[in-house]
Amino acid sequence: MKKVILGLSALCLVITTSCKEDATVKIKSENVAEAADRDANAGNFPILSFDKIEHDFGTLEDGTPVETTFKYTNTGNSMLVVSDIKSTCGCTVPSNWTREVAPGETGEFNVKFNGKGANQVQKSVNLTTNTEKGNESVKIKAFINPSANAGSASITPIQ
């Protein structure tokens, strides 16, 4: 037992004395300055402001394709980055968005909706951004009149 304790003590002594290198010599002054700038701006997120958060296409006939444009402004003090825009379904397609928007500048994206559905339809479009929240969303909606052919399907009795 004495040999085990003596061996562990020797191992601890070797480990503690072998780490004599001063870690402060590895710090580069340019990295310190960059980190200080980053830390100073850590709470300085861009702010995304939309011209509208919902677009109503009104009443549409079933299958009528429509399109709208959403505009957004960076009202914050740092660069806004919109990395992705996705819809909640395949019938709504966002495209052509401004990926980087400087403070005070405006960007935009288009949303195409295929006009399919019945009655009141509402879809969300989600933006992945570098804002404090990390994501933003807008909505589109429309009232879809059912197709004239939808209710007139005839059923042939089996004989």
PDB file of C-alpha atoms in Angstrom:
ATOM      1  CA  MET A   1       0.000   0.000   0.000  1.00  0.00           C
ATOM      2  CA  LYS A   2       2.915   2.286   0.804  1.00  0.00           C
ATOM      3  CA  LYS A   3       4.336   1.668  -2.655  1.00  0.00           C
ATOM      4  CA  VAL A   4       1.041   2.686  -4.332  1.00  0.00           C
ATOM      5  CA  ILE A   5       0.809   5.919  -2.333  1.00  0.00           C
ATOM      6  CA  LEU A   6       4.478   6.661  -2.967  1.00  0.00           C
ATOM      7  CA  GLY A   7       4.011   5.976  -6.706  1.00  0.00           C
ATOM      8  CA  LEU A   8       0.946   8.259  -6.951  1.00  0.00           C
ATOM      9  CA  SER A   9       2.759  11.000  -5.058  1.00  0.00           C
ATOM     10  CA  ALA A  10       5.719  10.770  -7.431  1.00  0.00           C
ATOM     11  CA  LEU A  11       3.385  10.883 -10.443  1.00  0.00           C
ATOM     12  CA  CYS A  12       1.628  14.009  -9.114  1.00  0.00           C
ATOM     13  CA  LEU A  13       4.993  15.659  -8.463  1.00  0.00           C
ATOM     14  CA  VAL A  14       6.129  14.954 -12.046  1.00  0.00           C
ATOM     15  CA  ILE A  15       2.874  16.279 -13.519  1.00  0.00           C
ATOM     16  CA  THR A  16       2.901  19.539 -11.545  1.00  0.00           C
ATOM     17  CA  THR A  17       6.564  20.295 -12.198  1.00  0.00           C
ATOM     18  CA  SER A  18       6.449  19.475 -15.920  1.00  0.00           C
ATOM     19  CA  CYS A  19       3.969  22.296 -16.645  1.00  0.00           C
ATOM     20  CA  LYS A  20       6.407  25.169 -16.104  1.00  0.00           C
ATOM     21  CA  GLU A  21       5.613  26.870 -19.434  1.00  0.00           C
ATOM     22  CA  ASP A  22       4.008  30.289 -18.966  1.00  0.00           C
ATOM     23  CA  ALA A  23       0.707  30.394 -20.890  1.00  0.00           C
ATOM     24  CA  THR A  24       0.741  34.206 -21.108  1.00  0.00           C
ATOM     25  CA  VAL A  25       3.571  34.124 -23.659  1.00  0.00           C
ATOM     26  CA  LYS A  26       1.205  32.463 -26.148  1.00  0.00           C
ATOM     27  CA  ILE A  27      -1.270  35.381 -26.150  1.00  0.00           C
ATOM     28  CA  LYS A  28      -1.054  37.547 -29.271  1.00  0.00           C
ATOM     29  CA  SER A  29      -1.859  41.243 -28.864  1.00  0.00           C
ATOM     30  CA  GLU A  30      -3.836  41.381 -32.145  1.00  0.00           C
ATOM     31  CA  ASN A  31      -6.118  38.610 -30.863  1.00  0.00           C
ATOM     32  CA  VAL A  32      -6.700  40.548 -27.650  1.00  0.00           C
ATOM     33  CA  ALA A  33      -7.720  43.659 -29.618  1.00  0.00           C
ATOM     34  CA  GLU A  34     -10.058  41.637 -31.855  1.00  0.00           C
ATOM     35  CA  ALA A  35     -11.681  39.967 -28.838  1.00  0.00           C
ATOM     36  CA  ALA A  36     -12.131  43.350 -27.125  1.00  0.00           C
ATOM     37  CA  ASP A  37     -13.919  44.725 -30.215  1.00  0.00           C
ATOM     38  CA  ARG A  38     -16.116  41.639 -30.425  1.00  0.00           C
ATOM     39  CA  ASP A  39     -17.002  41.846 -26.729  1.00  0.00           C
ATOM     40  CA  ALA A  40     -17.782  45.556 -26.994  1.00  0.00           C
ATOM     41  CA  ASN A  41     -20.287  44.804 -29.789  1.00  0.00           C
ATOM     42  CA  ALA A  42     -21.679  41.616 -28.218  1.00  0.00           C
ATOM     43  CA  GLY A  43     -25.018  43.214 -27.311  1.00  0.00           C
ATOM     44  CA  ASN A  44     -25.183  45.206 -30.533  1.00  0.00           C
ATOM     45  CA  PHE A  45     -27.517  43.033 -32.616  1.00  0.00           C
ATOM     46  CA  PRO A  46     -29.108  44.153 -35.877  1.00  0.00           C
ATOM     47  CA  ILE A  47     -32.814  44.931 -35.672  1.00  0.00           C
ATOM     48  CA  LEU A  48     -35.111  43.749 -38.461  1.00  0.00           C
ATOM     49  CA  SER A  49     -38.130  45.967 -39.212  1.00  0.00           C
ATOM     50  CA  PHE A  50     -40.658  44.899 -41.870  1.00  0.00           C
ATOM     51  CA  ASP A  51     -42.805  47.181 -44.024  1.00  0.00           C
ATOM     52  CA  LYS A  52     -45.611  44.659 -43.316  1.00  0.00           C
ATOM     53  CA  ILE A  53     -45.728  41.442 -41.326  1.00  0.00           C
ATOM     54  CA  GLU A  54     -48.803  40.055 -43.082  1.00  0.00           C
ATOM     55  CA  HIS A  55     -50.024  40.207 -46.671  1.00  0.00           C
ATOM     56  CA  ASP A  56     -53.638  39.455 -47.572  1.00  0.00           C
ATOM     57  CA  PHE A  57     -54.153  38.372 -51.181  1.00  0.00           C
ATOM     58  CA  GLY A  58     -57.913  38.745 -50.718  1.00  0.00           C
ATOM     59  CA  THR A  59     -60.245  36.315 -52.502  1.00  0.00           C
ATOM     60  CA  LEU A  60     -58.728  34.021 -55.122  1.00  0.00           C
ATOM     61  CA  GLU A  61     -60.033  31.329 -57.404  1.00  0.00           C
ATOM     62  CA  ASP A  62     -58.541  27.923 -56.640  1.00  0.00           C
ATOM     63  CA  GLY A  63     -55.213  27.493 -58.430  1.00  0.00           C
ATOM     64  CA  THR A  64     -54.559  31.187 -59.119  1.00  0.00           C
ATOM     65  CA  PRO A  65     -50.834  31.882 -58.587  1.00  0.00           C
ATOM     66  CA  VAL A  66     -49.992  35.161 -56.830  1.00  0.00           C
ATOM     67  CA  GLU A  67     -46.852  36.903 -55.623  1.00  0.00           C
ATOM     68  CA  THR A  68     -45.894  39.638 -53.164  1.00  0.00           C
ATOM     69  CA  THR A  69     -42.723  41.326 -51.949  1.00  0.00           C
ATOM     70  CA  PHE A  70     -41.806  41.888 -48.313  1.00  0.00           C
ATOM     71  CA  LYS A  71     -39.328  44.692 -47.581  1.00  0.00           C
ATOM     72  CA  TYR A  72     -37.242  44.905 -44.435  1.00  0.00           C
ATOM     73  CA  THR A  73     -34.915  47.510 -42.960  1.00  0.00           C
ATOM     74  CA  ASN A  74     -31.969  47.041 -40.621  1.00  0.00           C
ATOM     75  CA  THR A  75     -32.706  49.581 -37.867  1.00  0.00           C
ATOM     76  CA  GLY A  76     -29.862  48.278 -35.667  1.00  0.00           C
ATOM     77  CA  ASN A  77     -26.193  49.263 -35.498  1.00  0.00           C
ATOM     78  CA  SER A  78     -24.543  46.152 -36.964  1.00  0.00           C
ATOM     79  CA  MET A  79     -24.747  44.233 -40.245  1.00  0.00           C
ATOM     80  CA  LEU A  80     -27.946  42.186 -40.699  1.00  0.00           C
ATOM     81  CA  VAL A  81     -27.423  38.750 -42.235  1.00  0.00           C
ATOM     82  CA  VAL A  82     -30.432  36.779 -43.530  1.00  0.00           C
ATOM     83  CA  SER A  83     -29.002  33.290 -43.976  1.00  0.00           C
ATOM     84  CA  ASP A  84     -32.173  31.406 -44.927  1.00  0.00           C
ATOM     85  CA  ILE A  85     -35.861  31.884 -45.683  1.00  0.00           C
ATOM     86  CA  LYS A  86     -38.279  28.940 -45.589  1.00  0.00           C
ATOM     87  CA  SER A  87     -42.006  28.460 -45.817  1.00  0.00           C
ATOM     88  CA  THR A  88     -44.191  26.155 -43.756  1.00  0.00           C
ATOM     89  CA  CYS A  89     -45.310  24.315 -46.921  1.00  0.00           C
ATOM     90  CA  GLY A  90     -44.375  23.721 -50.538  1.00  0.00           C
ATOM     91  CA  CYS A  91     -47.197  25.860 -51.933  1.00  0.00           C
ATOM     92  CA  THR A  92     -45.453  29.019 -50.711  1.00  0.00           C
ATOM     93  CA  VAL A  93     -42.008  29.735 -52.147  1.00  0.00           C
ATOM     94  CA  PRO A  94     -39.781  32.567 -50.866  1.00  0.00           C
ATOM     95  CA  SER A  95     -36.975  33.671 -53.214  1.00  0.00           C
ATOM     96  CA  ASN A  96     -34.502  36.397 -54.217  1.00  0.00           C
ATOM     97  CA  TRP A  97     -33.715  37.767 -50.781  1.00  0.00           C
ATOM     98  CA  THR A  98     -31.130  40.332 -49.800  1.00  0.00           C
ATOM     99  CA  ARG A  99     -28.657  38.384 -47.676  1.00  0.00           C
ATOM    100  CA  GLU A 100     -26.712  41.245 -46.060  1.00  0.00           C
ATOM    101  CA  VAL A 101     -28.197  44.596 -45.071  1.00  0.00           C
ATOM    102  CA  ALA A 102     -26.086  47.377 -43.573  1.00  0.00           C
ATOM    103  CA  PRO A 103     -27.503  49.548 -40.764  1.00  0.00           C
ATOM    104  CA  GLY A 104     -30.152  51.898 -42.182  1.00  0.00           C
ATOM    105  CA  GLU A 105     -30.361  49.995 -45.488  1.00  0.00           C
ATOM    106  CA  THR A 106     -33.311  48.009 -46.889  1.00  0.00           C
ATOM    107  CA  GLY A 107     -33.592  44.482 -48.305  1.00  0.00           C
ATOM    108  CA  GLU A 108     -36.459  42.456 -49.723  1.00  0.00           C
ATOM    109  CA  PHE A 109     -37.674  39.003 -50.704  1.00  0.00           C
ATOM    110  CA  ASN A 110     -40.451  37.663 -52.923  1.00  0.00           C
ATOM    111  CA  VAL A 111     -43.086  35.146 -51.913  1.00  0.00           C
ATOM    112  CA  LYS A 112     -44.997  33.132 -54.509  1.00  0.00           C
ATOM    113  CA  PHE A 113     -48.186  31.330 -53.491  1.00  0.00           C
ATOM    114  CA  ASN A 114     -49.842  28.820 -55.816  1.00  0.00           C
ATOM    115  CA  GLY A 115     -53.369  29.730 -54.672  1.00  0.00           C
ATOM    116  CA  LYS A 116     -54.355  26.156 -53.834  1.00  0.00           C
ATOM    117  CA  GLY A 117     -56.659  25.289 -51.000  1.00  0.00           C
ATOM    118  CA  ALA A 118     -60.177  25.979 -49.844  1.00  0.00           C
ATOM    119  CA  ASN A 119     -61.665  28.743 -47.741  1.00  0.00           C
ATOM    120  CA  GLN A 120     -59.330  30.803 -45.512  1.00  0.00           C
ATOM    121  CA  VAL A 121     -55.655  29.832 -45.944  1.00  0.00           C
ATOM    122  CA  GLN A 122     -52.737  31.245 -43.951  1.00  0.00           C
ATOM    123  CA  LYS A 123     -49.030  30.416 -44.375  1.00  0.00           C
ATOM    124  CA  SER A 124     -45.917  31.510 -42.478  1.00  0.00           C
ATOM    125  CA  VAL A 125     -42.535  32.407 -43.945  1.00  0.00           C
ATOM    126  CA  ASN A 126     -39.600  32.117 -41.513  1.00  0.00           C
ATOM    127  CA  LEU A 127     -36.317  34.017 -41.807  1.00  0.00           C
ATOM    128  CA  THR A 128     -33.129  32.791 -40.134  1.00  0.00           C
ATOM    129  CA  THR A 129     -31.150  35.888 -39.152  1.00  0.00           C
ATOM    130  CA  ASN A 130     -28.405  37.126 -36.860  1.00  0.00           C
ATOM    131  CA  THR A 131     -30.850  39.234 -34.837  1.00  0.00           C
ATOM    132  CA  GLU A 132     -31.012  38.722 -31.084  1.00  0.00           C
ATOM    133  CA  LYS A 133     -34.026  36.408 -31.482  1.00  0.00           C
ATOM    134  CA  GLY A 134     -32.374  34.470 -34.332  1.00  0.00           C
ATOM    135  CA  ASN A 135     -35.499  34.135 -36.445  1.00  0.00           C
ATOM    136  CA  GLU A 136     -38.301  36.339 -37.696  1.00  0.00           C
ATOM    137  CA  SER A 137     -41.520  35.512 -39.524  1.00  0.00           C
ATOM    138  CA  VAL A 138     -44.155  37.027 -41.792  1.00  0.00           C
ATOM    139  CA  LYS A 139     -47.499  35.649 -42.970  1.00  0.00           C
ATOM    140  CA  ILE A 140     -49.568  35.519 -46.107  1.00  0.00           C
ATOM    141  CA  LYS A 141     -53.244  34.745 -46.269  1.00  0.00           C
ATOM    142  CA  ALA A 142     -56.056  34.442 -48.795  1.00  0.00           C
ATOM    143  CA  PHE A 143     -59.609  33.225 -49.098  1.00  0.00           C
ATOM    144  CA  ILE A 144     -59.698  30.519 -51.760  1.00  0.00           C
ATOM    145  CA  ASN A 145     -62.936  29.950 -53.626  1.00  0.00           C
ATOM    146  CA  PRO A 146     -63.313  26.238 -54.288  1.00  0.00           C
ATOM    147  CA  SER A 147     -62.907  25.208 -57.902  1.00  0.00           C
ATOM    148  CA  ALA A 148     -66.146  25.067 -59.901  1.00  0.00           C
ATOM    149  CA  ASN A 149     -65.264  21.488 -60.858  1.00  0.00           C
ATOM    150  CA  ALA A 150     -64.546  20.400 -57.289  1.00  0.00           C
ATOM    151  CA  GLY A 151     -68.200  19.931 -56.279  1.00  0.00           C
ATOM    152  CA  SER A 152     -69.492  18.597 -59.590  1.00  0.00           C
ATOM    153  CA  ALA A 153     -67.750  15.251 -59.667  1.00  0.00           C
ATOM    154  CA  SER A 154     -70.242  12.674 -60.766  1.00  0.00           C
ATOM    155  CA  ILE A 155     -70.436   9.250 -59.232  1.00  0.00           C
ATOM    156  CA  THR A 156     -71.330   6.388 -61.516  1.00  0.00           C
ATOM    157  CA  PRO A 157     -73.122   3.564 -59.709  1.00  0.00           C
ATOM    158  CA  ILE A 158     -71.628   0.115 -60.091  1.00  0.00           C
ATOM    159  CA  GLN A 159     -74.032  -2.305 -61.839  1.00  0.00           C
TER     160      GLN A 159
END
